[in-house]
Every structure is written in C-alpha cells, then in structure tokens.
Amino acid sequence: MIVMINGTAHEVPDGTTVAQAVRTLTTATAGVAVAVNDEVVTRGSWETTALSDSDRVEVLTAVQGG
Amino acid sequence: MDELTIAGESFSSRLIMGTGGAPSLDVLDQALEASGTELTTVAMRRLDPAARGSVLDVLRKRDIKVLPNTAGCFTAGEALLTARLAREALGTNWVKLEVISDERTLLPDPIETFDAAERLVAEGFVVLPYIGDDPALARRLEQAGCAAVMPLGAPIGSGLGIRNPHNIELIVEAASVPVILDAGIGTASDAALAMELGCDAVLLATAVTRAQRPDTMAAAMRAAVEAGRLARLAGRIPRRRYAEASSPMTP
C-alpha cells in the first residue's frame, strides 16, 4: 500500500504501524508528535496503530520560530 | 523586577523571546542567555531527518520554558491540530495562538483566532492569542478564558515599533489578564515604550536574531524592558504644554 509520510509517498507492507513510519525519519521519540489524517496519534499508541492505504502521516517537531 | 504571572506560573523576566531568524543555534543560545528570558517560543514543523541540533536542546540547557506557537496556520482547524501536536511533542498545554490572514501582512485573523481560542480553552489549553491592537477583541478573548492577550505593535518582523500606542493603553486599562506586546519591536526604545504603556511583558524575536550583534541587542532589550517596567511603576510626570521651572524663580 501507499502512504504519505510528511508529504512523500512511501510503498509500505500491509500492517505497517505508525511507529514504523516514524522510524523512516528518525529514531527519536521525544519532542516528536504524529498526526494521521489530521488526528493526533499519542506516542503510547504508535506501536499498535496500523496504517491504511492512502493515509497521510505527519511527523512534526519543534523548530526555530515565532 | 516584580514577577510576571501567567496562568498561575511566575517569571522573573518580562522579556519573552522568539527563536525565529537566528543564523545558527549558537547565536541563538548566546542571545537567549543575554536576554535573561525564561519563556521562549518555538514553531512546529515537519521533522527534517537532515537537521543538526535542536532548538529544544538549547532551551532545555538554559532551563527556559518552551511556548509552542501555531505560526503558519490560516484557519482555526489548522491551529487546533498544531496545538494538539505541540502538546503531544513538548508535554505542555501552553500555546501561543497565531492564526494569520495572509502572507503579505501576516496580520492575525480575528475571526479564526477567536474560534480557535474558544475551542482550545475548552480542551484545557493555556491560550495566549496573538491579535491586532483591538481593545474589543482583547476583551472578548479574555472573557473566553485566554490566559493573556498579545496585541501587536506592528506587523511581524517589520521593526516599525508601536504604531498605535493609544490602543495598547486601552487594552491595558481594560485587561485583567497579562498584556504581552508582540511583534513589531525594532529596537530597545520600542520595548521600553511597551512597558511604559503598561504592558506586562514583551515578546520579540527578529529585532534580536537579525540584529548585527544579536547578543548585544538581547542585552539591550533586557535592560529596556526592565527600565520601562520601573518607569511604569514609578508613575511618570504629566505632559505640559509649557515649561515648569525646577529651580526657584525668585533670586
């Protein structure tokens, strides 16, 4: 299936979790938050939340701003 | 300096810093140290795997409280999601609510801002909304449960100072929550003026981070905020049209 991770299309196996999607970008878990299709997925649920085809995964962190 | 209290939390510095615009994390770190700030904003963006170092490490090292903002949001819905993500990533329910109307002026959209503020307050956030210098909107946001109001002096990054000091005074007179002058500060006298007008704190970034010597300007801003606060507490003399001799006029 295809999922979008931070705006880039990725071909991933069925059953891929949010945690696996995050690990394509970083091994860090602190200071990072994830939304799937504009809904926050709390860190405690990353390993148990499976993605579906066409899901939009956003992985955010704090940067200089404001 | 008397303490600033926002939502029950006290700060001995009345200078709130932003982190945008610094050429490097080292320069930012030196400026933050010189500013004496205890509360500093960050933005939320897509994680960049190539990024080296983190603004969070700088803030943590200096024991500065992080204040996530919703910069870049154009709608209440976007701001809500950004605030929720910031809470998840940073473990704070504080948010500087910033919903802009267009990229040319970056002026805050009052309708979307108010909508987002009501919803964020209902979700338990400590909401500090960035707004125009509008006394009526400031009052409505306070009534909606915001922990502070943050009227602009002038557009973000413009360095134009406080364009409408009268409106800032009107906001201060009516407010029971802290008033934080946000955006438009260009140099130290602007920050001092904000405090003399009765603002409880000043938030600035560009004026320091894009100064030729950021750490020196940060020290200037720190001194200006303190001087302005003291002058406000001291109570200035009334303005007069004509001279009033300070020495006896008789021989």
Short mmCIF file of C-alpha atoms in Angstrom, two decimals:
data_model
loop_
_atom_site.label_atom_id
_atom_site.label_comp_id
_atom_site.label_asym_id
_atom_site.label_seq_id
_atom_site.Cartn_x
_atom_site.Cartn_y
_atom_site.Cartn_z
CA MET A 1 0.00 0.00 0.00
CA ILE A 2 1.00 3.63 -0.42
CA VAL A 3 1.09 6.05 2.50
CA MET A 4 2.19 9.68 2.56
CA ILE A 5 4.84 10.42 5.19
CA ASN A 6 5.47 14.16 5.54
CA GLY A 7 4.21 14.71 2.02
CA THR A 8 6.29 11.98 0.35
CA ALA A 9 4.71 8.76 -0.99
CA HIS A 10 6.09 5.54 0.52
CA GLU A 11 5.34 1.96 -0.56
CA VAL A 12 4.96 0.00 2.69
CA PRO A 13 3.75 -3.51 3.61
CA ASP A 14 0.20 -4.01 4.87
CA GLY A 15 0.05 -3.72 8.66
CA THR A 16 2.78 -1.07 8.84
CA THR A 17 2.40 0.83 12.12
CA VAL A 18 2.74 4.50 12.96
CA ALA A 19 5.92 3.62 14.88
CA GLN A 20 7.46 2.09 11.74
CA ALA A 21 6.50 5.14 9.69
CA VAL A 22 8.17 7.43 12.23
CA ARG A 23 11.34 5.32 12.15
CA THR A 24 11.74 6.03 8.41
CA LEU A 25 12.58 9.58 9.51
CA THR A 26 14.06 9.39 12.99
CA THR A 27 14.88 7.12 15.90
CA ALA A 28 13.94 9.91 18.30
CA THR A 29 10.62 9.71 20.11
CA ALA A 30 10.98 12.66 22.49
CA GLY A 31 9.94 16.01 21.09
CA VAL A 32 8.08 14.37 18.20
CA ALA A 33 4.34 14.19 17.53
CA VAL A 34 2.34 12.39 14.88
CA ALA A 35 -0.96 13.02 13.16
CA VAL A 36 -2.62 10.55 10.80
CA ASN A 37 -5.23 12.14 8.55
CA ASP A 38 -5.24 15.24 10.80
CA GLU A 39 -5.84 13.30 14.04
CA VAL A 40 -3.13 13.12 16.69
CA VAL A 41 -1.85 9.61 17.46
CA THR A 42 -0.43 9.66 21.00
CA ARG A 43 3.03 8.20 21.50
CA GLY A 44 1.70 5.29 23.54
CA SER A 45 -0.37 4.17 20.55
CA TRP A 46 2.32 4.31 17.83
CA GLU A 47 3.21 0.60 18.03
CA THR A 48 -0.40 -0.56 17.98
CA THR A 49 -1.84 1.79 15.35
CA ALA A 50 -1.74 0.26 11.89
CA LEU A 51 -1.82 2.46 8.82
CA SER A 52 -4.26 2.07 5.92
CA ASP A 53 -3.73 2.70 2.23
CA SER A 54 -3.58 6.41 1.34
CA ASP A 55 -3.13 7.51 4.96
CA ARG A 56 -1.44 10.88 5.41
CA VAL A 57 1.16 10.68 8.20
CA GLU A 58 2.59 13.94 9.53
CA VAL A 59 5.62 13.73 11.83
CA LEU A 60 6.34 17.06 13.50
CA THR A 61 8.90 18.50 15.85
CA ALA A 62 9.77 21.91 17.29
CA VAL A 63 11.90 24.24 15.17
CA GLN A 64 13.07 27.84 15.47
CA GLY A 65 10.12 30.17 15.06
CA GLY A 66 7.99 32.90 16.45
CA MET B 1 11.99 43.16 38.99
CA ASP B 2 8.47 42.28 40.16
CA GLU B 3 7.28 38.94 38.87
CA LEU B 4 5.14 38.28 35.82
CA THR B 5 2.41 35.71 36.45
CA ILE B 6 0.65 33.91 33.62
CA ALA B 7 -1.95 31.22 34.43
CA GLY B 8 -0.54 30.91 37.95
CA GLU B 9 3.07 30.47 36.78
CA SER B 10 5.59 33.15 37.77
CA PHE B 11 8.51 34.51 35.77
CA SER B 12 11.16 36.93 36.98
CA SER B 13 11.87 38.09 33.39
CA ARG B 14 9.27 40.10 31.48
CA LEU B 15 11.04 39.55 28.16
CA ILE B 16 9.63 36.63 26.19
CA MET B 17 11.82 35.62 23.29
CA GLY B 18 11.09 34.03 19.93
CA THR B 19 13.64 31.81 18.24
CA GLY B 20 12.93 32.62 14.57
CA GLY B 21 15.52 34.22 12.35
CA ALA B 22 18.72 33.32 14.19
CA PRO B 23 21.52 32.37 11.79
CA SER B 24 22.59 29.42 13.98
CA LEU B 25 21.73 27.68 17.24
CA ASP B 26 24.96 29.02 18.76
CA VAL B 27 23.99 32.62 18.02
CA LEU B 28 20.52 31.92 19.36
CA ASP B 29 21.93 30.38 22.53
CA GLN B 30 24.10 33.42 23.23
CA ALA B 31 21.21 35.79 22.57
CA LEU B 32 18.86 33.86 24.86
CA GLU B 33 21.43 33.93 27.63
CA ALA B 34 21.96 37.67 27.25
CA SER B 35 18.19 38.30 27.19
CA GLY B 36 17.61 36.63 30.55
CA THR B 37 14.35 35.20 29.18
CA GLU B 38 12.53 32.39 30.95
CA LEU B 39 9.86 31.75 28.30
CA THR B 40 10.56 31.30 24.59
CA THR B 41 8.51 30.35 21.56
CA VAL B 42 9.11 27.61 19.03
CA ALA B 43 7.21 26.60 15.89
CA MET B 44 6.03 23.12 14.90
CA ARG B 45 7.17 21.81 11.51
CA ARG B 46 7.67 18.53 9.66
CA LEU B 47 10.63 16.64 11.08
CA ASP B 48 13.70 17.04 8.85
CA PRO B 49 15.97 13.96 9.15
CA ALA B 50 18.94 16.05 7.96
CA ALA B 51 18.56 18.71 10.69
CA ARG B 52 21.53 19.02 13.05
CA GLY B 53 20.85 20.00 16.65
CA SER B 54 17.52 21.09 18.05
CA VAL B 55 16.18 24.35 19.39
CA LEU B 56 14.69 22.24 22.20
CA ASP B 57 18.17 21.24 23.38
CA VAL B 58 19.14 24.92 23.59
CA LEU B 59 16.06 25.78 25.66
CA ARG B 60 16.45 22.75 27.91
CA LYS B 61 20.09 23.59 28.63
CA ARG B 62 19.12 27.11 29.69
CA ASP B 63 16.08 25.88 31.66
CA ILE B 64 13.80 28.10 29.55
CA LYS B 65 10.10 27.17 29.41
CA VAL B 66 9.01 26.35 25.87
CA LEU B 67 5.98 28.11 24.40
CA PRO B 68 4.88 26.44 21.16
CA ASN B 69 3.13 28.64 18.64
CA THR B 70 0.77 27.91 15.77
CA ALA B 71 2.70 30.01 13.26
CA GLY B 72 1.82 29.23 9.68
CA CYS B 73 -1.84 28.42 10.40
CA PHE B 74 -4.55 30.19 8.40
CA THR B 75 -7.62 28.54 9.96
CA ALA B 76 -8.89 27.62 13.40
CA GLY B 77 -8.82 23.96 12.40
CA GLU B 78 -5.13 24.08 11.46
CA ALA B 79 -4.31 25.90 14.70
CA LEU B 80 -6.16 23.29 16.78
CA LEU B 81 -4.25 20.41 15.20
CA THR B 82 -0.93 22.24 15.61
CA ALA B 83 -1.65 22.98 19.27
CA ARG B 84 -2.58 19.35 19.93
CA LEU B 85 0.60 18.14 18.19
CA ALA B 86 2.69 20.61 20.19
CA ARG B 87 1.12 19.38 23.42
CA GLU B 88 1.93 15.81 22.44
CA ALA B 89 5.50 16.57 21.32
CA LEU B 90 6.52 19.01 24.04
CA GLY B 91 4.39 17.99 27.03
CA THR B 92 2.96 21.48 27.57
CA ASN B 93 -0.61 22.69 27.34
CA TRP B 94 0.54 26.28 26.78
CA VAL B 95 0.13 27.64 23.27
CA LYS B 96 0.74 30.96 21.59
CA LEU B 97 -2.24 31.01 19.26
CA GLU B 98 -1.34 32.61 15.94
CA VAL B 99 -3.75 32.44 13.01
CA ILE B 100 -2.74 34.72 10.17
CA SER B 101 -4.91 36.16 7.44
CA ASP B 102 -2.45 36.46 4.55
CA GLU B 103 1.24 36.04 3.80
CA ARG B 104 1.86 39.64 2.76
CA THR B 105 0.95 41.30 6.07
CA LEU B 106 0.97 38.24 8.38
CA LEU B 107 -1.74 40.11 10.30
CA PRO B 108 -3.78 37.94 12.66
CA ASP B 109 -7.24 36.85 11.52
CA PRO B 110 -9.57 37.87 14.37
CA ILE B 111 -12.45 35.54 13.44
CA GLU B 112 -10.36 32.38 13.11
CA THR B 113 -8.31 33.34 16.18
CA PHE B 114 -11.40 33.75 18.36
CA ASP B 115 -12.91 30.49 17.10
CA ALA B 116 -9.66 28.61 17.82
CA ALA B 117 -9.26 30.26 21.23
CA GLU B 118 -12.70 29.14 22.41
CA ARG B 119 -12.08 25.57 21.30
CA LEU B 120 -8.56 25.40 22.77
CA VAL B 121 -9.73 26.78 26.13
CA ALA B 122 -12.44 24.10 26.14
CA GLU B 123 -9.72 21.46 25.59
CA GLY B 124 -7.79 22.71 28.62
CA PHE B 125 -5.07 24.67 26.86
CA VAL B 126 -3.45 27.78 28.35
CA VAL B 127 -4.09 30.08 25.40
CA LEU B 128 -2.06 33.21 24.61
CA PRO B 129 -3.56 34.68 21.44
CA TYR B 130 -1.66 36.96 19.04
CA ILE B 131 -4.06 39.70 17.93
CA GLY B 132 -4.25 43.11 16.33
CA ASP B 133 -4.24 46.16 18.61
CA ASP B 134 -8.01 45.84 19.05
CA PRO B 135 -9.33 46.54 22.58
CA ALA B 136 -12.72 44.96 21.86
CA LEU B 137 -11.23 41.70 20.63
CA ALA B 138 -8.79 41.62 23.54
CA ARG B 139 -11.70 41.89 25.97
CA ARG B 140 -13.68 39.16 24.22
CA LEU B 141 -10.70 36.80 24.27
CA GLU B 142 -10.18 37.42 27.97
CA GLN B 143 -13.87 36.65 28.58
CA ALA B 144 -13.43 33.46 26.53
CA GLY B 145 -10.83 32.28 29.04
CA CYS B 146 -7.49 33.19 27.45
CA ALA B 147 -4.59 33.38 29.92
CA ALA B 148 -3.13 36.53 28.33
CA VAL B 149 -3.60 38.67 25.24
CA MET B 150 -0.80 39.51 22.81
CA PRO B 151 -1.55 42.59 20.74
CA LEU B 152 0.88 43.56 18.01
CA GLY B 153 2.85 46.79 17.91
CA ALA B 154 3.29 46.49 14.14
CA PRO B 155 3.41 43.63 11.60
CA ILE B 156 5.68 40.65 12.36
CA GLY B 157 9.33 41.33 11.53
CA SER B 158 8.62 44.92 10.43
CA GLY B 159 10.55 46.63 13.23
CA LEU B 160 8.12 49.55 12.97
CA GLY B 161 7.61 49.80 16.72
CA ILE B 162 4.24 50.52 18.33
CA ARG B 163 2.06 52.15 15.67
CA ASN B 164 -0.95 52.78 17.89
CA PRO B 165 0.14 53.36 21.50
CA HIS B 166 -3.33 54.65 22.38
CA ASN B 167 -4.96 51.30 21.55
CA ILE B 168 -2.32 49.44 23.55
CA GLU B 169 -3.16 51.68 26.53
CA LEU B 170 -6.87 50.96 26.07
CA ILE B 171 -6.19 47.21 26.04
CA VAL B 172 -4.05 47.50 29.19
CA GLU B 173 -6.68 49.58 31.03
CA ALA B 174 -9.41 47.02 30.49
CA ALA B 175 -7.43 43.78 30.87
CA SER B 176 -7.36 41.57 33.95
CA VAL B 177 -5.00 39.09 32.27
CA PRO B 178 -1.41 39.92 31.28
CA VAL B 179 -0.98 42.03 28.13
CA ILE B 180 2.09 41.00 26.15
CA LEU B 181 3.21 43.32 23.36
CA ASP B 182 4.01 41.00 20.49
CA ALA B 183 5.52 41.81 17.08
CA GLY B 184 6.84 44.99 15.57
CA ILE B 185 9.59 45.77 18.08
CA GLY B 186 12.61 47.17 16.23
CA THR B 187 14.91 48.43 18.93
CA ALA B 188 15.22 48.90 22.66
CA SER B 189 13.15 52.09 22.92
CA ASP B 190 10.15 50.25 21.41
CA ALA B 191 10.35 47.62 24.16
CA ALA B 192 10.69 50.28 26.84
CA LEU B 193 7.65 52.13 25.44
CA ALA B 194 5.56 48.94 25.54
CA MET B 195 6.31 48.56 29.23
CA GLU B 196 5.75 52.27 29.93
CA LEU B 197 2.30 51.94 28.33
CA GLY B 198 1.54 49.28 30.93
CA CYS B 199 2.15 46.06 29.08
CA ASP B 200 3.08 43.19 31.39
CA ALA B 201 5.69 41.72 29.06
CA VAL B 202 7.19 42.00 25.58
CA LEU B 203 7.65 39.19 23.06
CA LEU B 204 10.22 39.73 20.33
CA ALA B 205 12.48 37.71 18.07
CA THR B 206 13.55 39.36 14.82
CA ALA B 207 14.76 42.56 16.49
CA VAL B 208 17.36 40.44 18.30
CA THR B 209 18.03 37.49 15.99
CA ARG B 210 18.54 39.66 12.89
CA ALA B 211 20.42 42.48 14.64
CA GLN B 212 24.04 42.80 13.57
CA ARG B 213 25.06 41.68 17.07
CA PRO B 214 22.19 39.58 18.45
CA ASP B 215 23.58 39.02 21.93
CA THR B 216 24.24 42.73 22.40
CA MET B 217 20.71 43.62 21.25
CA ALA B 218 19.31 40.94 23.57
CA ALA B 219 21.08 42.62 26.50
CA ALA B 220 19.66 45.98 25.34
CA MET B 221 16.13 44.55 25.22
CA ARG B 222 16.50 43.06 28.67
CA ALA B 223 17.57 46.44 30.08
CA ALA B 224 14.83 48.26 28.14
CA VAL B 225 12.07 46.00 29.45
CA GLU B 226 13.34 46.44 33.00
CA ALA B 227 13.65 50.22 32.60
CA GLY B 228 10.20 50.52 31.06
CA ARG B 229 8.64 48.43 33.81
CA LEU B 230 10.28 50.52 36.52
CA ALA B 231 9.16 53.75 34.82
CA ARG B 232 5.60 52.43 34.66
CA LEU B 233 5.65 51.52 38.34
CA ALA B 234 7.27 54.86 39.22
CA GLY B 235 4.47 56.87 37.58
CA ARG B 236 5.61 59.41 35.03
CA ILE B 237 5.04 63.16 35.33
CA PRO B 238 2.16 64.65 33.35
CA ARG B 239 2.92 66.18 29.95
CA ARG B 240 2.68 70.01 29.92
CA ARG B 241 2.44 72.47 27.06
CA TYR B 242 4.83 74.94 28.73
CA ALA B 243 7.84 74.86 30.99
CA GLU B 244 7.62 74.28 34.70
CA ALA B 245 10.71 75.53 36.48
CA SER B 246 12.52 73.02 38.59
CA SER B 247 14.55 75.73 40.30
CA PRO B 248 13.07 78.59 42.34
CA MET B 249 12.33 81.57 40.03
CA THR B 250 12.99 84.17 42.73
CA PRO B 251 16.58 85.29 43.41
#
